[in-house]
Amino acid sequence: MCGIAGVFGSPHAPEYVFFMIYSLQHRGQESVGISSSDGEEIYTVKKPGRVLEAIKKEDILKLRGNTAIAHVRYSTAGGSGALNAQPIVRETHLGKLAVVHNGNLVNFLTLRKELEQKGIKFQYNSDTELFLALVEEGKTFIPPGVELHPRDKEILPHVFYALKRAKGAYSLLFLFKDKLIAVRDPLGFRPLVIGRKERALLFASESCAFDILEAELWRELQPGEVLVVDEAGIRSYRAFPPERKAQCIFEFVYFARPDSYIFGDWVYDVRKEMGRQLAREDDIDADVVIPVPDSGIVPALGYAEEKKLPFEYGLIRNHYVGRSFIEPTPELRNLRVLMKLSPNRAVLKGKRVVVIDDSLVRGTTSKRIIGMLRRAGAREVHLRIASPPVVGPCYYGIDTPTKEELIANRMPLEDIARFISADSLKYLSLEGLRKSVKNAGDFCDACFSLNYPLEVEDLKLTGADKI
Ligand code: AMP
């Protein structure tokens, strides 16, 4: 998963996107990058690591202009490392342009092979570069019924062509010398919201990026919408009208920050409702409800409220450690759990504890947490998960492990409970999850249901075809 941010029309654009991307740090910690434009040239800085440590004042000073885009990366396609940091910048027949992308394409390898056969070169391993390579291919497409503004006639048909060919999940920001283009894929897998601050137009994966600037949330970009902003104003094209939506329900379960507004709702409200639903489906008797911080806090509040049980902090989090799952190797992830959480004996001793987490993926985190709670004196430990068992990998941008690594595919519920040494284990039902959002039909819940809304064309490649 990744986070993206953009600003058009402010002399402070580079600083603004720096703050915005900092507030989206939870969406990726591997690398950070910013590109800006002063109307003539595009300037870029990309670094491995987290925003505050990686980007220095001197870097920001090098970035000039009234328009900027930024990215925090968490590797999905293309592997980790600074090489695939974004923005990806490329010289094309339309001039130099930069792009940031949140999501994952399902036909990247297939298309890359096709383009390489035509002599188009790729510098990186990430699917994001495909958008620029498709622009470079030079072909055009104008969706039926779309009337182009005279200022968009040169560039947009190339962008539309790229969007028509690339399939999958993509929220994108393109930075041209004199304009910014925001795009959301037709199924709307990933969020993208629009905000305003004075005369500037802002874009971000989540609305929490506007709060950090005391900017206002204007609206969400619609699935299939392409929005252009330049000196002449804002032009919105409903270029790829969706037949249905497939917004990622896992954004609500785990990924997005609880204070954000995405997919027509406040994450906090939906996440809390997941906790309430879980409580309604559960008949366990206990003394206290505790969350696994931070991801379990909001569902635990809902659960405790519904059950009329006390909510306490039974685990204390060290705030200097980032998200443990986002570490690319399992060894690092394991160590991080211990660095991150400590048991609070004042709450736990002699108690029957319900511990709430947002999701169970490989089961390694829970195993360690439950051991910790027991050693701190908890009499019983009942693990409750505010989402259904994760049974399928995500091909649309969430870094879930392979099917075989998912604990729910490896053993039945009772064995999982034994493996993580919980007295009992219960998940939210798929039905309960679907009840927690306003319109379940507008969501992709393939990781829980195996109901994949978009076929993965790259999976059809043979080993020899793969790059
Ligand atoms: P585990 O069961 O040990 O694999 O870890 C599951 C925990 O990691 C969950 O409780 C979430 O808080 C977090 N998590 C789940 N899915 C993801 C993901 N795709 N990226 C980052 N963190 C995740």
CSV table of N, CA, C and O in Angstrom, one decimal, residues 71-179:
chain,number,residue,atom,x,y,z
A,71,HIS,N,4.7,11.0,-2.3
A,71,HIS,CA,4.4,9.5,-2.2
A,71,HIS,C,5.1,8.9,-1.0
A,71,HIS,O,6.3,9.2,-0.8
A,72,VAL,N,4.4,8.1,-0.3
A,72,VAL,CA,5.1,7.2,0.6
A,72,VAL,C,4.9,5.8,0.2
A,72,VAL,O,3.8,5.4,-0.2
A,73,ARG,N,5.9,5.0,0.2
A,73,ARG,CA,5.9,3.7,-0.4
A,73,ARG,C,5.9,2.5,0.6
A,73,ARG,O,6.7,2.6,1.6
A,74,TYR,N,5.2,1.5,0.3
A,74,TYR,CA,5.2,0.3,1.0
A,74,TYR,C,5.1,-0.7,-0.1
A,74,TYR,O,4.2,-0.7,-0.9
A,75,SER,N,6.1,-1.6,-0.3
A,75,SER,CA,6.2,-2.3,-1.5
A,75,SER,C,5.1,-3.3,-1.7
A,75,SER,O,4.8,-4.1,-0.8
A,76,THR,N,4.5,-3.3,-2.8
A,76,THR,CA,3.6,-4.4,-3.2
A,76,THR,C,4.2,-4.9,-4.5
A,76,THR,O,5.1,-5.8,-4.4
A,77,ALA,N,3.9,-4.4,-5.7
A,77,ALA,CA,4.5,-4.8,-6.9
A,77,ALA,C,5.9,-4.3,-7.0
A,77,ALA,O,6.2,-3.1,-6.6
A,78,GLY,N,6.9,-5.0,-7.4
A,78,GLY,CA,8.2,-4.5,-7.7
A,78,GLY,C,9.2,-4.7,-6.6
A,78,GLY,O,10.4,-4.3,-6.8
A,79,GLY,N,8.9,-5.2,-5.5
A,79,GLY,CA,9.8,-5.4,-4.4
A,79,GLY,C,10.2,-4.1,-3.7
A,79,GLY,O,9.8,-3.0,-4.1
A,80,SER,N,11.0,-4.3,-2.6
A,80,SER,CA,11.3,-3.1,-1.8
A,80,SER,C,12.6,-2.4,-2.3
A,80,SER,O,13.2,-2.8,-3.3
A,81,GLY,N,13.0,-1.4,-1.5
A,81,GLY,CA,14.2,-0.7,-1.9
A,81,GLY,C,14.0,0.6,-2.5
A,81,GLY,O,12.9,0.8,-3.1
A,82,ALA,N,15.0,1.5,-2.4
A,82,ALA,CA,14.8,2.8,-2.8
A,82,ALA,C,14.6,2.9,-4.4
A,82,ALA,O,14.1,3.9,-4.9
A,83,LEU,N,15.1,1.9,-5.1
A,83,LEU,CA,15.0,2.0,-6.5
A,83,LEU,C,13.6,2.3,-7.0
A,83,LEU,O,13.4,3.0,-8.0
A,84,ASN,N,12.7,1.6,-6.4
A,84,ASN,CA,11.3,1.8,-6.9
A,84,ASN,C,10.5,2.9,-6.2
A,84,ASN,O,9.3,3.0,-6.2
A,85,ALA,N,11.3,3.8,-5.5
A,85,ALA,CA,10.6,4.9,-4.8
A,85,ALA,C,9.9,5.8,-5.9
A,85,ALA,O,10.4,5.8,-7.0
A,86,GLN,N,8.9,6.5,-5.5
A,86,GLN,CA,8.2,7.3,-6.4
A,86,GLN,C,8.3,8.8,-5.9
A,86,GLN,O,8.6,9.0,-4.7
A,87,PRO,N,8.0,9.8,-6.6
A,87,PRO,CA,7.4,9.8,-8.0
A,87,PRO,C,8.4,9.2,-9.0
A,87,PRO,O,9.6,9.3,-8.9
A,88,ILE,N,7.8,8.6,-10.0
A,88,ILE,CA,8.5,8.1,-11.2
A,88,ILE,C,8.5,9.2,-12.2
A,88,ILE,O,7.4,9.7,-12.5
A,89,VAL,N,9.6,9.6,-12.7
A,89,VAL,CA,9.7,10.7,-13.6
A,89,VAL,C,10.2,10.2,-15.0
A,89,VAL,O,11.1,9.3,-15.0
A,90,ARG,N,9.7,10.7,-16.0
A,90,ARG,CA,10.1,10.2,-17.4
A,90,ARG,C,10.0,11.4,-18.4
A,90,ARG,O,9.1,12.2,-18.3
A,91,GLU,N,10.9,11.4,-19.3
A,91,GLU,CA,10.9,12.3,-20.4
A,91,GLU,C,10.0,11.6,-21.5
A,91,GLU,O,10.3,10.5,-21.9
A,92,THR,N,9.0,12.3,-21.9
A,92,THR,CA,8.2,11.7,-23.0
A,92,THR,C,8.0,12.8,-24.1
A,92,THR,O,8.4,13.9,-24.0
A,93,HIS,N,7.3,12.4,-25.2
A,93,HIS,CA,7.0,13.4,-26.2
A,93,HIS,C,6.1,14.5,-25.8
A,93,HIS,O,6.0,15.5,-26.4
A,94,LEU,N,5.5,14.3,-24.6
A,94,LEU,CA,4.7,15.4,-24.0
A,94,LEU,C,5.5,16.3,-23.0
A,94,LEU,O,5.0,17.1,-22.3
A,95,GLY,N,6.8,16.0,-23.0
A,95,GLY,CA,7.7,16.7,-22.0
A,95,GLY,C,7.9,15.8,-20.8
A,95,GLY,O,7.5,14.6,-20.8
A,96,LYS,N,8.6,16.4,-19.8
A,96,LYS,CA,8.9,15.6,-18.7
A,96,LYS,C,7.6,15.5,-17.8
A,96,LYS,O,6.9,16.4,-17.7
A,97,LEU,N,7.4,14.3,-17.3
A,97,LEU,CA,6.3,14.2,-16.4
A,97,LEU,C,6.5,13.2,-15.2
A,97,LEU,O,7.4,12.3,-15.4
A,98,ALA,N,5.8,13.4,-14.2
A,98,ALA,CA,6.0,12.6,-13.0
A,98,ALA,C,4.7,12.0,-12.5
A,98,ALA,O,3.7,12.6,-12.8
A,99,VAL,N,4.8,10.8,-11.9
A,99,VAL,CA,3.5,10.2,-11.4
A,99,VAL,C,3.7,9.5,-10.1
A,99,VAL,O,4.8,9.0,-9.8
A,100,VAL,N,2.7,9.6,-9.3
A,100,VAL,CA,2.6,8.8,-8.0
A,100,VAL,C,1.4,7.9,-8.1
A,100,VAL,O,0.3,8.3,-8.7
A,101,HIS,N,1.5,6.8,-7.5
A,101,HIS,CA,0.4,5.7,-7.7
A,101,HIS,C,0.2,5.0,-6.4
A,101,HIS,O,1.1,4.6,-5.7
A,102,ASN,N,-1.1,4.8,-6.0
A,102,ASN,CA,-1.5,3.9,-4.9
A,102,ASN,C,-2.4,2.9,-5.5
A,102,ASN,O,-3.4,3.2,-6.1
A,103,GLY,N,-1.9,1.6,-5.4
A,103,GLY,CA,-2.7,0.5,-6.0
A,103,GLY,C,-1.8,-0.5,-6.6
A,103,GLY,O,-0.6,-0.5,-6.4
A,104,ASN,N,-2.4,-1.4,-7.4
A,104,ASN,CA,-1.6,-2.4,-8.0
A,104,ASN,C,-2.3,-2.8,-9.3
A,104,ASN,O,-3.5,-3.0,-9.3
A,105,LEU,N,-1.5,-3.0,-10.3
A,105,LEU,CA,-2.1,-3.3,-11.6
A,105,LEU,C,-2.1,-4.8,-11.8
A,105,LEU,O,-1.3,-5.6,-11.3
A,106,VAL,N,-3.1,-5.3,-12.5
A,106,VAL,CA,-3.3,-6.8,-12.7
A,106,VAL,C,-2.8,-7.2,-14.0
A,106,VAL,O,-2.8,-8.4,-14.3
A,107,ASN,N,-2.4,-6.3,-14.9
A,107,ASN,CA,-1.9,-6.7,-16.2
A,107,ASN,C,-0.5,-6.1,-16.5
A,107,ASN,O,-0.2,-5.9,-17.7
A,108,PHE,N,0.2,-5.7,-15.5
A,108,PHE,CA,1.5,-5.0,-15.6
A,108,PHE,C,2.5,-5.8,-16.4
A,108,PHE,O,3.1,-5.4,-17.4
A,109,LEU,N,2.7,-7.1,-16.0
A,109,LEU,CA,3.7,-7.9,-16.7
A,109,LEU,C,3.4,-8.2,-18.1
A,109,LEU,O,4.2,-8.1,-19.0
A,110,THR,N,2.1,-8.4,-18.4
A,110,THR,CA,1.6,-8.7,-19.7
A,110,THR,C,1.9,-7.5,-20.6
A,110,THR,O,2.4,-7.6,-21.7
A,111,LEU,N,1.5,-6.3,-20.1
A,111,LEU,CA,1.7,-5.1,-20.9
A,111,LEU,C,3.1,-4.7,-21.0
A,111,LEU,O,3.6,-4.2,-22.1
A,112,ARG,N,3.9,-4.9,-20.0
A,112,ARG,CA,5.3,-4.5,-20.0
A,112,ARG,C,6.0,-5.3,-21.1
A,112,ARG,O,6.8,-4.8,-21.9
A,113,LYS,N,5.6,-6.6,-21.2
A,113,LYS,CA,6.2,-7.4,-22.2
A,113,LYS,C,5.9,-6.9,-23.6
A,113,LYS,O,6.7,-6.8,-24.5
A,114,GLU,N,4.6,-6.5,-23.8
A,114,GLU,CA,4.2,-6.0,-25.1
A,114,GLU,C,4.9,-4.8,-25.5
A,114,GLU,O,5.4,-4.6,-26.6
A,115,LEU,N,5.1,-3.8,-24.5
A,115,LEU,CA,5.7,-2.6,-24.8
A,115,LEU,C,7.2,-2.8,-25.0
A,115,LEU,O,7.8,-2.1,-25.9
A,116,GLU,N,7.8,-3.7,-24.3
A,116,GLU,CA,9.3,-3.9,-24.5
A,116,GLU,C,9.5,-4.5,-25.9
A,116,GLU,O,10.5,-4.1,-26.5
A,117,GLN,N,8.6,-5.3,-26.4
A,117,GLN,CA,8.7,-5.8,-27.7
A,117,GLN,C,8.7,-4.7,-28.8
A,117,GLN,O,9.2,-4.8,-29.8
A,118,LYS,N,8.0,-3.6,-28.4
A,118,LYS,CA,8.0,-2.4,-29.3
A,118,LYS,C,9.2,-1.5,-29.1
A,118,LYS,O,9.2,-0.4,-29.6
A,119,GLY,N,10.1,-1.9,-28.2
A,119,GLY,CA,11.3,-1.1,-28.0
A,119,GLY,C,11.2,0.0,-26.9
A,119,GLY,O,12.1,0.8,-26.7
A,120,ILE,N,10.1,0.0,-26.2
A,120,ILE,CA,10.0,0.9,-25.0
A,120,ILE,C,10.7,0.4,-23.8
A,120,ILE,O,10.5,-0.8,-23.4
A,121,LYS,N,11.6,1.2,-23.3
A,121,LYS,CA,12.4,0.7,-22.2
A,121,LYS,C,11.8,1.0,-20.8
A,121,LYS,O,11.1,2.0,-20.6
A,122,PHE,N,12.1,0.1,-19.9
A,122,PHE,CA,11.7,0.3,-18.5
A,122,PHE,C,12.9,0.4,-17.6
A,122,PHE,O,13.8,-0.4,-17.7
A,123,GLN,N,12.9,1.4,-16.7
A,123,GLN,CA,14.0,1.6,-15.8
A,123,GLN,C,13.8,0.9,-14.5
A,123,GLN,O,14.7,0.7,-13.7
A,124,TYR,N,12.5,0.8,-14.1
A,124,TYR,CA,12.2,0.3,-12.7
A,124,TYR,C,11.5,-1.0,-12.8
A,124,TYR,O,11.1,-1.5,-13.9
A,125,ASN,N,11.1,-1.5,-11.6
A,125,ASN,CA,10.4,-2.8,-11.6
A,125,ASN,C,9.0,-2.6,-11.2
A,125,ASN,O,8.2,-3.6,-11.0
A,126,SER,N,8.6,-1.4,-10.9
A,126,SER,CA,7.2,-1.2,-10.4
A,126,SER,C,6.2,-0.9,-11.5
A,126,SER,O,6.5,-0.4,-12.5
A,127,ASP,N,5.0,-1.3,-11.2
A,127,ASP,CA,3.9,-1.2,-12.2
A,127,ASP,C,3.6,0.2,-12.5
A,127,ASP,O,3.0,0.5,-13.6
A,128,THR,N,4.0,1.2,-11.6
A,128,THR,CA,3.7,2.6,-11.8
A,128,THR,C,4.3,3.1,-13.1
A,128,THR,O,3.7,4.0,-13.8
A,129,GLU,N,5.5,2.6,-13.4
A,129,GLU,CA,6.2,3.1,-14.6
A,129,GLU,C,5.4,2.9,-15.9
A,129,GLU,O,5.5,3.5,-16.9
A,130,LEU,N,4.5,1.8,-15.8
A,130,LEU,CA,3.7,1.5,-17.0
A,130,LEU,C,2.9,2.6,-17.5
A,130,LEU,O,2.7,2.8,-18.7
A,131,PHE,N,2.3,3.5,-16.6
A,131,PHE,CA,1.5,4.6,-17.0
A,131,PHE,C,2.3,5.5,-17.9
A,131,PHE,O,1.8,6.0,-18.9
A,132,LEU,N,3.6,5.8,-17.5
A,132,LEU,CA,4.4,6.7,-18.3
A,132,LEU,C,4.8,6.0,-19.6
A,132,LEU,O,4.9,6.7,-20.6
A,133,ALA,N,5.1,4.7,-19.5
A,133,ALA,CA,5.5,4.0,-20.8
A,133,ALA,C,4.3,4.0,-21.8
A,133,ALA,O,4.6,4.1,-23.0
A,134,LEU,N,3.1,3.8,-21.3
A,134,LEU,CA,2.0,3.8,-22.2
A,134,LEU,C,1.8,5.2,-22.8
A,134,LEU,O,1.4,5.3,-23.9
A,135,VAL,N,2.0,6.3,-22.0
A,135,VAL,CA,2.0,7.6,-22.6
A,135,VAL,C,3.0,7.7,-23.7
A,135,VAL,O,2.8,8.2,-24.8
A,136,GLU,N,4.2,7.2,-23.4
A,136,GLU,CA,5.3,7.3,-24.3
A,136,GLU,C,5.0,6.5,-25.6
A,136,GLU,O,5.5,6.9,-26.7
A,137,GLU,N,4.2,5.5,-25.5
A,137,GLU,CA,3.9,4.7,-26.7
A,137,GLU,C,3.3,5.6,-27.8
A,137,GLU,O,3.4,5.3,-29.0
A,138,GLY,N,2.6,6.7,-27.4
A,138,GLY,CA,2.2,7.7,-28.3
A,138,GLY,C,0.8,7.5,-28.8
A,138,GLY,O,0.3,8.3,-29.6
A,139,LYS,N,0.1,6.4,-28.4
A,139,LYS,CA,-1.3,6.2,-28.9
A,139,LYS,C,-2.3,7.1,-28.1
A,139,LYS,O,-2.0,7.5,-27.0
A,140,THR,N,-3.4,7.3,-28.7
A,140,THR,CA,-4.4,8.1,-28.1
A,140,THR,C,-5.8,7.4,-28.0
A,140,THR,O,-6.0,6.5,-28.7
A,141,PHE,N,-6.6,7.9,-27.1
A,141,PHE,CA,-7.9,7.4,-26.9
A,141,PHE,C,-8.8,8.5,-26.3
A,141,PHE,O,-8.4,9.1,-25.4
A,142,ILE,N,-10.0,8.7,-26.9
A,142,ILE,CA,-10.9,9.6,-26.2
A,142,ILE,C,-12.2,8.8,-25.9
A,142,ILE,O,-12.8,8.2,-26.8
A,143,PRO,N,-12.5,8.6,-24.7
A,143,PRO,CA,-13.7,7.8,-24.3
A,143,PRO,C,-15.0,8.4,-25.0
A,143,PRO,O,-15.1,9.6,-25.1
A,144,PRO,N,-15.9,7.5,-25.4
A,144,PRO,CA,-17.1,8.0,-26.1
A,144,PRO,C,-17.8,9.0,-25.2
A,144,PRO,O,-17.9,8.8,-24.0
A,145,GLY,N,-18.3,10.1,-25.9
A,145,GLY,CA,-19.1,11.1,-25.1
A,145,GLY,C,-18.3,12.1,-24.4
A,145,GLY,O,-18.8,13.0,-23.9
A,146,VAL,N,-17.0,12.0,-24.4
A,146,VAL,CA,-16.1,12.9,-23.7
A,146,VAL,C,-15.7,14.1,-24.6
A,146,VAL,O,-15.2,13.9,-25.7
A,147,GLU,N,-16.1,15.3,-24.2
A,147,GLU,CA,-15.8,16.5,-24.9
A,147,GLU,C,-14.5,17.1,-24.3
A,147,GLU,O,-14.6,17.5,-23.1
A,148,LEU,N,-13.5,17.3,-25.0
A,148,LEU,CA,-12.2,17.8,-24.4
A,148,LEU,C,-12.2,19.3,-24.4
A,148,LEU,O,-12.5,19.9,-25.5
A,149,HIS,N,-11.8,19.9,-23.3
A,149,HIS,CA,-11.5,21.3,-23.3
A,149,HIS,C,-10.3,21.6,-24.2
A,149,HIS,O,-9.4,20.7,-24.2
A,150,PRO,N,-10.3,22.7,-24.9
A,150,PRO,CA,-9.1,22.9,-25.8
A,150,PRO,C,-7.8,22.8,-25.2
A,150,PRO,O,-6.8,22.3,-25.8
A,151,ARG,N,-7.6,23.1,-23.9
A,151,ARG,CA,-6.3,23.0,-23.2
A,151,ARG,C,-5.9,21.6,-23.0
A,151,ARG,O,-4.8,21.3,-22.6
A,152,ASP,N,-6.9,20.6,-23.1
A,152,ASP,CA,-6.6,19.3,-22.7
A,152,ASP,C,-6.4,18.4,-24.0
A,152,ASP,O,-6.2,17.2,-23.8
A,153,LYS,N,-6.5,19.0,-25.1
A,153,LYS,CA,-6.5,18.2,-26.4
A,153,LYS,C,-5.2,17.5,-26.7
A,153,LYS,O,-5.2,16.4,-27.3
A,154,GLU,N,-4.1,18.1,-26.2
A,154,GLU,CA,-2.8,17.5,-26.5
A,154,GLU,C,-2.5,16.4,-25.6
A,154,GLU,O,-2.1,15.3,-26.1
A,155,ILE,N,-2.7,16.6,-24.3
A,155,ILE,CA,-2.2,15.6,-23.4
A,155,ILE,C,-3.2,14.5,-23.0
A,155,ILE,O,-2.9,13.3,-23.0
A,156,LEU,N,-4.5,14.9,-22.8
A,156,LEU,CA,-5.4,13.9,-22.2
A,156,LEU,C,-5.6,12.7,-23.0
A,156,LEU,O,-5.8,11.6,-22.5
A,157,PRO,N,-5.7,12.8,-24.4
A,157,PRO,CA,-5.9,11.5,-25.1
A,157,PRO,C,-4.8,10.5,-24.8
A,157,PRO,O,-5.1,9.3,-24.9
A,158,HIS,N,-3.6,10.9,-24.5
A,158,HIS,CA,-2.5,10.0,-24.2
A,158,HIS,C,-2.8,9.4,-22.8
A,158,HIS,O,-2.5,8.2,-22.6
A,159,VAL,N,-3.2,10.2,-21.9
A,159,VAL,CA,-3.5,9.7,-20.6
A,159,VAL,C,-4.7,8.8,-20.6
A,159,VAL,O,-4.6,7.7,-20.0
A,160,PHE,N,-5.7,9.1,-21.3
A,160,PHE,CA,-6.9,8.2,-21.4
A,160,PHE,C,-6.4,6.9,-22.0
A,160,PHE,O,-6.9,5.8,-21.6
A,161,TYR,N,-5.6,6.9,-23.0
A,161,TYR,CA,-5.1,5.7,-23.6
A,161,TYR,C,-4.4,4.8,-22.6
A,161,TYR,O,-4.7,3.6,-22.4
A,162,ALA,N,-3.5,5.4,-21.8
A,162,ALA,CA,-2.8,4.7,-20.7
A,162,ALA,C,-3.8,4.1,-19.7
A,162,ALA,O,-3.7,2.9,-19.3
A,163,LEU,N,-4.8,4.9,-19.4
A,163,LEU,CA,-5.8,4.4,-18.4
A,163,LEU,C,-6.6,3.3,-18.9
A,163,LEU,O,-7.1,2.4,-18.2
A,164,LYS,N,-6.9,3.3,-20.2
A,164,LYS,CA,-7.7,2.3,-20.9
A,164,LYS,C,-7.0,1.0,-20.8
A,164,LYS,O,-7.6,-0.1,-20.6
A,165,ARG,N,-5.7,1.0,-21.1
A,165,ARG,CA,-4.9,-0.2,-21.2
A,165,ARG,C,-4.5,-0.8,-19.8
A,165,ARG,O,-4.4,-2.0,-19.6
A,166,ALA,N,-4.2,0.1,-18.9
A,166,ALA,CA,-3.7,-0.4,-17.6
A,166,ALA,C,-4.9,-0.9,-16.8
A,166,ALA,O,-5.8,-0.1,-16.6
A,167,LYS,N,-4.9,-2.1,-16.3
A,167,LYS,CA,-6.0,-2.6,-15.5
A,167,LYS,C,-5.6,-2.9,-14.1
A,167,LYS,O,-4.6,-3.4,-13.8
A,168,GLY,N,-6.5,-2.6,-13.2
A,168,GLY,CA,-6.2,-2.9,-11.8
A,168,GLY,C,-6.7,-1.7,-10.9
A,168,GLY,O,-7.6,-1.0,-11.2
A,169,ALA,N,-5.9,-1.6,-9.8
A,169,ALA,CA,-6.3,-0.6,-8.8
A,169,ALA,C,-5.3,0.6,-9.0
A,169,ALA,O,-4.1,0.4,-8.9
A,170,TYR,N,-5.8,1.7,-9.2
A,170,TYR,CA,-4.9,2.9,-9.2
A,170,TYR,C,-5.6,4.2,-8.8
A,170,TYR,O,-6.6,4.6,-9.4
A,171,SER,N,-5.1,4.8,-7.8
A,171,SER,CA,-5.3,6.2,-7.6
A,171,SER,C,-4.0,6.9,-8.0
A,171,SER,O,-3.0,6.5,-7.5
A,172,LEU,N,-4.1,7.9,-8.8
A,172,LEU,CA,-2.9,8.5,-9.4
A,172,LEU,C,-2.9,10.0,-9.4
A,172,LEU,O,-3.9,10.6,-9.5
A,173,LEU,N,-1.7,10.5,-9.3
A,173,LEU,CA,-1.5,12.0,-9.5
A,173,LEU,C,-0.4,12.1,-10.6
A,173,LEU,O,0.7,11.6,-10.4
A,174,PHE,N,-0.7,12.7,-11.7
A,174,PHE,CA,0.3,13.0,-12.7
A,174,PHE,C,0.7,14.5,-12.6
A,174,PHE,O,-0.2,15.4,-12.5
A,175,LEU,N,2.0,14.7,-12.6
A,175,LEU,CA,2.5,16.1,-12.6
A,175,LEU,C,3.1,16.4,-13.9
A,175,LEU,O,4.1,15.8,-14.3
A,176,PHE,N,2.4,17.4,-14.7
A,176,PHE,CA,3.0,17.9,-15.9
A,176,PHE,C,3.6,19.2,-15.6
A,176,PHE,O,3.4,19.8,-14.5
A,177,LYS,N,4.4,19.8,-16.5
A,177,LYS,CA,5.0,21.1,-16.2
A,177,LYS,C,4.0,22.1,-15.7
A,177,LYS,O,4.3,22.8,-14.8
A,178,ASP,N,2.8,22.1,-16.3
A,178,ASP,CA,1.9,23.2,-16.0
A,178,ASP,C,0.6,22.7,-15.5
A,178,ASP,O,-0.4,23.5,-15.4
A,179,LYS,N,0.4,21.4,-15.2
A,179,LYS,CA,-0.8,20.9,-14.7
A,179,LYS,C,-0.7,19.7,-13.9
A,179,LYS,O,0.3,19.0,-13.9
